[in-house]
Tab-separated table of C-alpha atoms in Angstrom:
chain	number	residue	atom	x	y	z
V	1	MET	CA	64.995	164.140	148.799
V	2	HIS	CA	64.604	160.714	147.221
V	3	ASP	CA	61.668	160.521	144.841
V	4	PRO	CA	60.448	156.943	144.310
V	5	ARG	CA	58.888	157.955	140.997
V	6	THR	CA	62.350	158.229	139.428
V	7	GLN	CA	63.025	154.531	139.916
V	8	GLU	CA	62.676	152.357	136.829
V	9	PRO	CA	59.740	149.988	137.335
V	10	ASP	CA	60.482	146.300	137.408
V	11	PRO	CA	60.208	145.115	133.782
V	12	GLY	CA	58.163	142.202	135.013
V	13	THR	CA	55.490	144.575	136.345
V	14	ARG	CA	55.269	147.014	133.452
V	15	GLU	CA	52.238	145.406	131.868
V	16	PRO	CA	50.017	143.449	134.243
V	17	GLY	CA	47.505	142.840	131.460
V	18	PRO	CA	43.909	143.988	131.228
V	19	ALA	CA	40.826	141.815	131.363
V	20	PRO	CA	40.561	138.985	128.829
V	21	GLY	CA	39.379	140.111	125.411
V	22	THR	CA	40.371	143.735	125.954
V	23	ARG	CA	44.127	143.686	125.413
V	24	ARG	CA	45.414	146.424	123.126
V	25	THR	CA	49.123	145.620	122.736
V	26	ALA	CA	51.213	143.970	120.053
V	27	THR	CA	49.998	140.564	121.234
V	28	ALA	CA	46.370	141.355	120.310
V	29	PRO	CA	44.985	138.316	118.467
V	30	GLY	CA	43.570	138.462	114.969
V	31	PRO	CA	43.072	141.413	112.631
V	32	GLY	CA	41.968	144.822	113.830
V	33	PRO	CA	38.556	146.241	112.933
V	34	LEU	CA	40.117	148.366	110.161
V	35	ASP	CA	42.082	145.494	108.672
V	36	GLY	CA	42.158	145.875	104.875
V	37	LEU	CA	41.705	149.662	104.952
V	38	ARG	CA	44.557	151.312	103.061
V	39	VAL	CA	45.636	154.789	104.137
V	40	LEU	CA	48.258	157.054	102.540
V	41	ASP	CA	49.696	159.549	105.027
V	42	LEU	CA	51.128	162.528	103.128
V	43	ALA	CA	50.856	164.924	106.073
V	44	THR	CA	53.345	166.419	108.539
V	45	LEU	CA	53.254	168.145	111.921
V	46	PHE	CA	50.972	166.872	113.621
V	47	ALA	CA	47.214	166.636	113.177
V	48	GLY	CA	47.171	164.717	109.899
V	49	PRO	CA	49.871	162.191	110.839
V	50	LEU	CA	48.282	161.579	114.239
V	51	ALA	CA	44.915	160.891	112.605
V	52	ALA	CA	46.647	158.298	110.414
V	53	THR	CA	48.279	156.824	113.513
V	54	MET	CA	44.871	156.399	115.143
V	55	LEU	CA	43.601	154.533	112.087
V	56	GLY	CA	46.706	152.363	112.020
V	57	ASP	CA	46.283	151.494	115.689
V	58	PHE	CA	43.109	149.622	114.777
V	59	GLY	CA	44.446	147.710	111.820
V	60	ALA	CA	44.505	150.089	108.857
V	61	GLU	CA	47.467	149.577	106.541
V	62	VAL	CA	49.103	153.003	106.728
V	63	THR	CA	51.845	154.037	104.316
V	64	LYS	CA	53.735	157.141	105.375
V	65	ILE	CA	55.008	159.113	102.363
V	66	GLU	CA	57.847	161.551	103.051
V	67	HIS	CA	60.042	163.708	100.865
V	68	PRO	CA	63.366	161.978	100.099
V	69	THR	CA	65.483	164.769	101.599
V	70	LYS	CA	62.956	166.586	103.810
V	71	PRO	CA	61.364	164.005	106.127
V	72	ASP	CA	58.482	164.719	108.489
V	73	PRO	CA	59.864	167.370	110.898
V	74	SER	CA	58.497	165.387	113.846
V	75	ARG	CA	61.540	163.130	113.416
V	76	GLY	CA	63.615	166.015	114.775
V	77	HIS	CA	61.155	167.508	117.256
V	78	GLY	CA	61.886	167.218	120.952
V	79	PRO	CA	64.413	164.959	122.657
V	80	SER	CA	66.233	162.177	120.850
V	81	LYS	CA	68.264	159.160	121.927
V	82	ASP	CA	71.363	158.102	120.019
V	83	GLY	CA	70.256	160.427	117.229
V	84	VAL	CA	66.817	158.811	116.963
V	85	GLY	CA	63.847	161.157	117.432
V	86	LEU	CA	61.522	159.875	120.142
V	87	TRP	CA	58.433	161.842	119.111
V	88	TRP	CA	58.522	160.077	115.759
V	89	LYS	CA	58.576	156.681	117.464
V	90	HIS	CA	55.116	157.481	118.818
V	91	LEU	CA	53.711	159.385	115.828
V	92	GLY	CA	55.083	156.973	113.218
V	93	ARG	CA	53.973	153.747	114.848
V	94	ASN	CA	52.097	151.135	112.823
V	95	LYS	CA	53.153	152.835	109.564
V	96	ARG	CA	55.311	151.664	106.686
V	97	ASN	CA	57.626	154.317	105.285
V	98	LEU	CA	58.091	155.323	101.656
V	99	THR	CA	60.057	158.247	100.254
V	100	LEU	CA	58.502	160.045	97.293
V	101	ASN	CA	59.021	163.472	95.770
V	102	LEU	CA	55.508	164.361	94.658
V	103	SER	CA	56.669	167.380	92.656
V	104	THR	CA	58.434	165.117	90.142
V	105	GLU	CA	56.696	163.291	87.323
V	106	GLY	CA	57.941	159.959	88.604
V	107	GLY	CA	56.716	160.686	92.102
V	108	ARG	CA	53.335	161.760	90.747
V	109	GLU	CA	52.959	158.556	88.750
V	110	VAL	CA	53.848	156.372	91.739
V	111	LEU	CA	51.386	158.204	93.972
V	112	LEU	CA	48.578	157.739	91.467
V	113	ARG	CA	49.317	154.015	91.390
V	114	LEU	CA	49.161	153.945	95.183
V	115	VAL	CA	45.935	155.969	95.184
V	116	ALA	CA	44.318	153.521	92.781
V	117	ARG	CA	44.468	150.832	95.464
V	118	ALA	CA	43.968	153.069	98.525
V	119	ASP	CA	40.885	153.971	100.549
V	120	VAL	CA	42.087	157.159	102.237
V	121	VAL	CA	44.636	159.903	101.588
V	122	ILE	CA	45.477	162.338	104.391
V	123	GLU	CA	47.351	165.511	103.435
V	124	ASN	CA	48.039	168.917	104.944
V	125	PHE	CA	49.714	170.915	102.199
V	126	ARG	CA	48.613	174.497	101.706
V	127	PRO	CA	45.506	174.701	99.516
V	128	GLY	CA	46.440	174.453	95.865
V	129	THR	CA	49.700	172.562	96.362
V	130	LEU	CA	48.415	169.155	95.265
V	131	GLU	CA	46.645	170.816	92.346
V	132	LYS	CA	49.918	172.432	91.298
V	133	TRP	CA	51.464	168.963	91.092
V	134	GLY	CA	48.557	167.549	89.110
V	135	LEU	CA	47.404	165.589	92.155
V	136	GLY	CA	44.228	167.444	93.102
V	137	TRP	CA	40.864	165.880	93.791
V	138	ALA	CA	40.021	165.706	90.100
V	139	GLU	CA	43.083	163.598	89.333
V	140	LEU	CA	42.914	161.429	92.461
V	141	SER	CA	39.214	160.651	92.165
V	142	ALA	CA	39.641	159.900	88.475
V	143	VAL	CA	41.910	156.943	89.269
V	144	ASN	CA	39.855	155.935	92.334
V	145	PRO	CA	36.256	157.187	92.585
V	146	ARG	CA	35.903	155.509	96.009
V	147	LEU	CA	38.776	157.473	97.541
V	148	VAL	CA	38.332	159.606	100.671
V	149	LEU	CA	40.709	162.586	100.631
V	150	ALA	CA	41.191	164.226	104.037
V	151	ARG	CA	42.625	167.731	103.722
V	152	VAL	CA	43.835	169.083	107.075
V	153	THR	CA	44.928	172.724	107.118
V	154	GLY	CA	45.069	175.574	109.578
V	155	PHE	CA	42.188	177.555	108.081
V	156	GLY	CA	40.441	175.294	105.559
V	157	GLN	CA	40.427	175.131	101.773
V	158	PHE	CA	38.751	178.516	101.158
V	159	GLY	CA	38.196	181.880	102.805
V	160	PRO	CA	40.428	184.928	103.361
V	161	TYR	CA	42.938	183.062	105.563
V	162	SER	CA	43.170	179.811	103.591
V	163	ALA	CA	46.597	180.599	102.096
V	164	ARG	CA	48.148	181.460	105.462
V	165	PRO	CA	50.491	179.007	107.183
V	166	GLY	CA	48.556	177.486	110.048
V	167	PHE	CA	49.634	175.661	113.197
V	168	GLY	CA	47.849	174.398	116.273
V	169	THR	CA	49.117	177.322	118.319
V	170	LEU	CA	47.172	179.698	116.095
V	171	ALA	CA	44.029	177.617	116.584
V	172	GLU	CA	44.506	177.674	120.350
V	173	ALA	CA	44.677	181.460	120.134
V	174	MET	CA	41.882	182.088	117.612
V	175	SER	CA	39.374	179.620	119.063
V	176	GLY	CA	39.145	181.439	122.375
V	177	PHE	CA	40.963	178.725	124.295
V	178	ALA	CA	43.962	180.889	125.253
V	179	ALA	CA	41.716	183.805	126.208
V	180	THR	CA	39.986	181.685	128.864
V	181	THR	CA	43.133	179.938	130.123
V	182	GLY	CA	45.358	181.372	132.844
V	183	GLU	CA	44.973	183.443	135.961
V	184	PRO	CA	42.485	186.356	135.929
V	185	ASP	CA	45.227	188.988	136.179
V	186	GLY	CA	47.666	187.122	133.925
V	187	PRO	CA	48.152	186.822	130.178
V	188	PRO	CA	46.300	184.399	127.915
V	189	THR	CA	47.988	181.026	128.248
V	190	LEU	CA	48.914	178.490	125.576
V	191	PRO	CA	49.309	174.778	126.349
V	192	PRO	CA	52.873	173.366	126.380
V	193	PHE	CA	51.938	170.601	123.936
V	194	GLY	CA	50.032	170.171	120.673
V	195	LEU	CA	46.506	170.413	122.040
V	196	ALA	CA	44.778	171.811	118.944
V	197	ASP	CA	46.617	169.392	116.667
V	198	SER	CA	45.598	166.450	118.830
V	199	VAL	CA	41.960	167.540	118.919
V	200	ALA	CA	42.066	168.033	115.141
V	201	ALA	CA	43.564	164.549	114.737
V	202	LEU	CA	40.660	163.017	116.636
V	203	ALA	CA	38.239	165.015	114.500
V	204	THR	CA	40.020	163.950	111.307
V	205	ALA	CA	39.908	160.262	112.209
V	206	TYR	CA	36.197	160.652	112.994
V	207	ALA	CA	35.632	162.525	109.720
V	208	VAL	CA	37.420	159.848	107.711
V	209	MET	CA	35.337	157.059	109.226
V	210	THR	CA	32.179	159.107	108.633
V	211	ALA	CA	33.131	159.638	104.992
V	212	LEU	CA	33.845	155.919	104.611
V	213	ALA	CA	30.418	155.128	106.024
V	214	GLY	CA	28.957	157.475	103.439
V	215	ARG	CA	30.915	155.658	100.741
V	216	ASP	CA	29.355	152.389	101.844
V	217	ARG	CA	25.944	153.924	101.099
V	218	THR	CA	26.711	155.814	97.894
V	219	GLY	CA	29.641	153.924	96.406
V	220	HIS	CA	31.569	157.193	95.993
V	221	GLY	CA	34.356	158.808	97.963
V	222	GLN	CA	34.520	162.469	98.925
V	223	VAL	CA	36.728	165.249	100.276
V	224	VAL	CA	37.076	165.983	103.991
V	225	ASP	CA	37.946	169.663	104.530
V	226	LEU	CA	39.109	170.044	108.123
V	227	ALA	CA	40.371	173.391	109.435
V	228	ILE	CA	42.348	173.051	112.659
V	229	ILE	CA	40.725	176.236	114.014
V	230	GLU	CA	37.305	174.533	114.098
V	231	PRO	CA	37.580	171.400	116.313
V	232	MET	CA	38.946	173.548	119.144
V	233	LEU	CA	35.711	175.535	119.070
V	234	ALA	CA	33.768	172.295	119.435
V	235	VAL	CA	35.569	171.281	122.626
V	236	LEU	CA	35.110	174.722	124.201
V	237	GLY	CA	31.449	173.950	124.762
V	238	PRO	CA	28.637	176.518	124.925
V	239	GLN	CA	30.703	179.715	124.765
V	240	THR	CA	29.226	180.746	121.410
V	241	ILE	CA	25.592	180.331	122.432
V	242	TRP	CA	26.274	182.072	125.725
V	243	TYR	CA	27.591	185.060	123.797
V	244	ASP	CA	24.834	184.904	121.189
V	245	GLN	CA	21.971	184.781	123.678
V	246	LEU	CA	23.372	186.655	126.684
V	247	GLY	CA	26.355	188.643	125.449
V	248	TYR	CA	28.407	186.692	127.998
V	249	VAL	CA	32.156	186.317	127.390
V	250	GLN	CA	33.808	183.689	129.566
V	251	PRO	CA	36.682	185.243	131.556
V	252	ARG	CA	39.963	183.747	132.700
V	253	THR	CA	39.433	182.181	136.122
V	254	GLY	CA	42.614	180.175	136.672
V	255	ASN	CA	41.806	176.748	138.085
V	256	ARG	CA	38.390	177.883	139.240
V	257	SER	CA	35.146	177.420	137.350
V	258	THR	CA	32.297	179.867	136.898
V	259	ASN	CA	29.892	176.915	137.017
V	260	ASN	CA	30.724	175.237	140.336
V	261	ALA	CA	32.907	175.339	143.446
V	262	PRO	CA	34.984	174.159	145.136
V	263	ARG	CA	36.990	173.372	142.013
V	264	ASN	CA	40.700	174.022	142.225
V	265	THR	CA	44.123	172.544	142.886
V	266	TYR	CA	45.239	172.378	146.501
V	267	ARG	CA	48.625	171.695	148.085
V	268	THR	CA	48.996	168.974	150.694
V	269	ALA	CA	51.137	168.906	153.830
V	270	ASP	CA	53.801	166.852	152.031
V	271	GLY	CA	54.073	169.357	149.187
V	272	LYS	CA	51.972	167.475	146.616
V	273	TRP	CA	49.078	168.868	144.601
V	274	LEU	CA	45.545	167.552	144.286
V	275	ALA	CA	42.617	168.510	142.069
V	276	VAL	CA	39.094	168.595	143.494
V	277	SER	CA	35.917	168.743	141.417
V	278	THR	CA	32.350	169.185	142.670
V	279	SER	CA	30.306	169.306	139.487
V	280	ALA	CA	27.609	167.226	141.184
V	281	GLN	CA	25.672	168.768	144.066
V	282	SER	CA	25.915	165.610	146.165
V	283	VAL	CA	29.698	165.569	145.813
V	284	ALA	CA	29.936	169.216	146.874
V	285	GLU	CA	27.961	168.392	150.017
V	286	ARG	CA	30.241	165.441	150.818
V	287	VAL	CA	33.337	167.607	150.436
V	288	VAL	CA	32.246	170.345	152.833
V	289	ARG	CA	31.181	167.743	155.384
V	290	LEU	CA	34.538	166.001	155.006
V	291	VAL	CA	36.538	169.168	155.624
V	292	GLY	CA	34.492	170.032	158.725
V	293	ARG	CA	32.259	172.764	157.301
V	294	PRO	CA	28.823	171.108	157.017
V	295	GLU	CA	27.092	174.437	157.638
V	296	PHE	CA	27.964	175.520	154.099
V	297	ALA	CA	25.562	172.914	152.739
V	298	GLU	CA	22.686	174.639	154.541
V	299	GLU	CA	23.250	178.002	152.885
V	300	PRO	CA	20.797	178.936	150.090
V	301	TRP	CA	23.665	179.811	147.726
V	302	PHE	CA	25.115	176.317	148.104
V	303	ALA	CA	22.172	174.740	146.276
V	304	THR	CA	23.517	175.569	142.792
V	305	GLY	CA	26.909	175.355	141.144
V	306	ALA	CA	26.730	179.001	140.099
V	307	GLY	CA	25.895	180.005	143.668
V	308	ARG	CA	28.833	178.048	145.013
V	309	ALA	CA	31.115	179.623	142.412
V	310	GLN	CA	30.205	183.059	143.763
V	311	HIS	CA	31.504	181.930	147.164
V	312	ALA	CA	34.658	180.249	145.861
V	313	ASP	CA	36.950	182.219	148.212
V	314	ALA	CA	35.288	180.812	151.323
V	315	LEU	CA	35.043	177.312	149.907
V	316	ASP	CA	38.670	177.289	148.741
V	317	GLU	CA	39.806	178.489	152.156
V	318	ALA	CA	37.925	175.673	153.866
V	319	VAL	CA	38.927	172.901	151.477
V	320	GLY	CA	42.452	174.149	150.908
V	321	GLY	CA	43.050	174.656	154.618
V	322	TRP	CA	41.949	171.110	155.442
V	323	ILE	CA	44.010	169.565	152.643
V	324	ALA	CA	47.085	171.568	153.685
V	325	ARG	CA	47.037	169.794	157.081
V	326	HIS	CA	47.175	166.289	155.587
V	327	ASP	CA	49.514	164.284	153.365
V	328	ARG	CA	48.408	163.400	149.864
V	329	ALA	CA	47.762	159.747	150.665
V	330	GLU	CA	45.626	160.722	153.646
V	331	VAL	CA	43.560	163.161	151.575
V	332	VAL	CA	42.967	160.694	148.758
V	333	ALA	CA	41.942	157.973	151.216
V	334	ALA	CA	39.564	160.301	153.038
V	335	PHE	CA	37.949	161.507	149.814
V	336	GLU	CA	37.523	157.916	148.635
V	337	ARG	CA	35.790	156.969	151.901
V	338	ALA	CA	33.514	159.995	151.512
V	339	GLN	CA	32.863	159.177	147.840
V	340	ALA	CA	34.074	162.632	146.858
V	341	ALA	CA	36.018	163.389	143.662
V	342	VAL	CA	39.751	163.994	143.987
V	343	ALA	CA	42.820	163.216	141.897
V	344	PRO	CA	46.530	163.760	142.379
V	345	VAL	CA	48.196	166.150	139.950
V	346	TYR	CA	50.528	163.804	138.084
V	347	ASP	CA	53.561	164.227	135.933
V	348	VAL	CA	54.668	161.479	133.569
V	349	ARG	CA	56.591	159.671	136.316
V	350	ASP	CA	53.380	159.236	138.266
V	351	VAL	CA	51.476	158.137	135.176
V	352	VAL	CA	53.789	155.224	134.388
V	353	ALA	CA	53.702	154.071	138.029
V	354	ASP	CA	49.954	154.444	138.646
V	355	PRO	CA	48.103	151.144	139.308
V	356	GLN	CA	44.948	152.240	137.453
V	357	TYR	CA	46.869	153.061	134.293
V	358	ARG	CA	48.682	149.738	134.649
V	359	ALA	CA	45.413	147.870	135.050
V	360	LEU	CA	44.084	149.529	131.878
V	361	ASP	CA	47.322	148.787	130.001
V	362	THR	CA	47.454	152.483	129.125
V	363	ILE	CA	51.234	152.543	128.754
V	364	THR	CA	52.507	149.690	126.629
V	365	THR	CA	55.976	148.428	125.772
V	366	VAL	CA	56.962	148.013	122.122
V	367	GLU	CA	60.097	146.319	120.801
V	368	ASP	CA	61.927	148.693	118.447
V	369	GLU	CA	64.679	147.780	116.002
V	370	GLU	CA	66.675	150.936	116.810
V	371	LEU	CA	66.105	151.491	120.537
V	372	GLY	CA	65.010	148.128	121.906
V	373	PRO	CA	61.991	148.168	124.241
V	374	VAL	CA	60.224	151.543	124.332
V	375	ARG	CA	57.155	152.616	126.280
V	376	MET	CA	54.413	154.823	124.900
V	377	GLN	CA	50.683	155.466	125.192
V	378	ASN	CA	48.561	152.551	124.032
V	379	VAL	CA	45.655	152.799	121.594
V	380	LEU	CA	42.770	155.050	122.572
V	381	PHE	CA	40.152	152.535	123.668
V	382	ARG	CA	39.470	148.856	124.202
V	383	LEU	CA	37.337	146.729	121.883
V	384	SER	CA	36.245	143.348	123.217
V	385	GLY	CA	36.106	141.561	119.864
V	386	THR	CA	38.616	143.251	117.528
V	387	PRO	CA	41.104	145.153	119.693
V	388	GLY	CA	43.670	147.550	118.324
V	389	ALA	CA	47.395	147.123	118.809
V	390	VAL	CA	50.715	148.967	118.708
V	391	LYS	CA	52.582	146.543	116.478
V	392	TRP	CA	55.746	148.574	115.945
V	393	ALA	CA	57.156	152.011	116.680
V	394	GLY	CA	58.043	154.615	114.057
V	395	ARG	CA	60.437	153.199	111.491
V	396	PRO	CA	63.465	154.820	109.822
V	397	HIS	CA	63.009	157.281	106.979
V	398	GLY	CA	62.148	155.394	103.797
V	399	ALA	CA	62.637	152.001	105.415
V	400	ASP	CA	59.964	150.268	103.313
V	401	THR	CA	60.409	152.049	99.993
V	402	GLU	CA	61.649	149.090	97.937
V	403	GLN	CA	59.116	146.696	99.427
V	404	ILE	CA	56.145	148.990	98.761
V	405	LEU	CA	57.249	149.754	95.207
V	406	GLY	CA	57.768	146.055	94.599
V	407	GLU	CA	54.183	145.423	95.691
V	408	LEU	CA	53.110	147.913	93.014
V	409	GLY	CA	54.867	145.788	90.422
V	410	LEU	CA	57.950	147.965	89.878
V	411	ASP	CA	61.135	146.046	89.128
V	412	GLU	CA	64.655	146.905	90.258
V	413	ALA	CA	65.455	148.847	87.074
V	414	GLU	CA	62.335	150.998	87.424
V	415	ILE	CA	63.070	151.721	91.076
V	416	THR	CA	66.648	152.681	90.174
V	417	ALA	CA	65.392	155.018	87.457
V	418	LEU	CA	62.994	156.698	89.884
V	419	ARG	CA	65.781	157.149	92.400
V	420	GLU	CA	68.141	158.596	89.808
V	421	GLY	CA	65.383	160.961	88.664
V	422	GLY	CA	64.919	162.362	92.176
V	423	ALA	CA	61.498	160.809	92.735
V	424	LEU	CA	62.654	158.611	95.653
């Protein structure tokens, strides 16, 4: 069957443009709010680099430092086109690229010169690695007392697990996320994307800006110690206090919630899927009236989300049965008229075609020197006065090495010597 979502949108309709003063694309006027902030991105896979990307999206001058022969593995992760990694095009955007072997004396000296004029360093080596190279906090802060050093690791800088290799998958498992995700009679379920890394990236960007605010007050930089296992706990909500005060351990409930109902995904007559949420009591009442079961709203148990959750089977049968008799467009229109909460379950084809995402300029087009025009997610939010922008996609490995070293005052002979010595 023909699926209209597979058609390439008309290039002339890709970006309709948001409201004046809120545009977030490469045409954003003037400097970003972080203009002048210098960030050195020493990290790989994925939390640290993504945090640097978020800072670069709002004007920070981000320099990505990669090993000369072992570039950031994200360049080879996932699909590629014409040998060019597509994940890197997103993760490496708004960054200049420098190759530097930090384990060499020449690489160490260059990094210290970069640190002397930087505001932020983001790294995710195992604890002790920078110290082994003579690039620990003592050495970095000595050349720049105002520096903020963000250290992003799986388990933090100390403790019994600190030396272990750590990835987002381990955080998704250890935080309790996987234990609560999946069907009740199924196994714990991991997300098919870097959820914990992305959450940690948001937390790292927040931590860096918090540390910079502290620097404005004290005049001194500091170390950010971020363990990827911790931000996931923050987004899981009140599970810890529930356990502490009640001994309650949240079970796996599939798409259902223990806090309200109906809350599930339901299949329509045309084979599409929709998600319904009734977190608000008034919305729950509108839904049962819409699907022809107003008597539910008169039941005593219907008055609370927890009470409704205990009757999820009956509510799902009523809502799911009604939705199954209508096409997706009909269901969405009916829910909108009733002012009830519903959303289609999208894949990426739906996202790029959706009029709301287009109105928000959520997916932007960037001209790339290797691939031509490429589309990717825009910056995270809109600022009316100093908007962010995706100015360029991820650049080739080491593309800006000579330019950056020249800005440090190194001449051609010095750069050649560093290259011959294995530092570049």
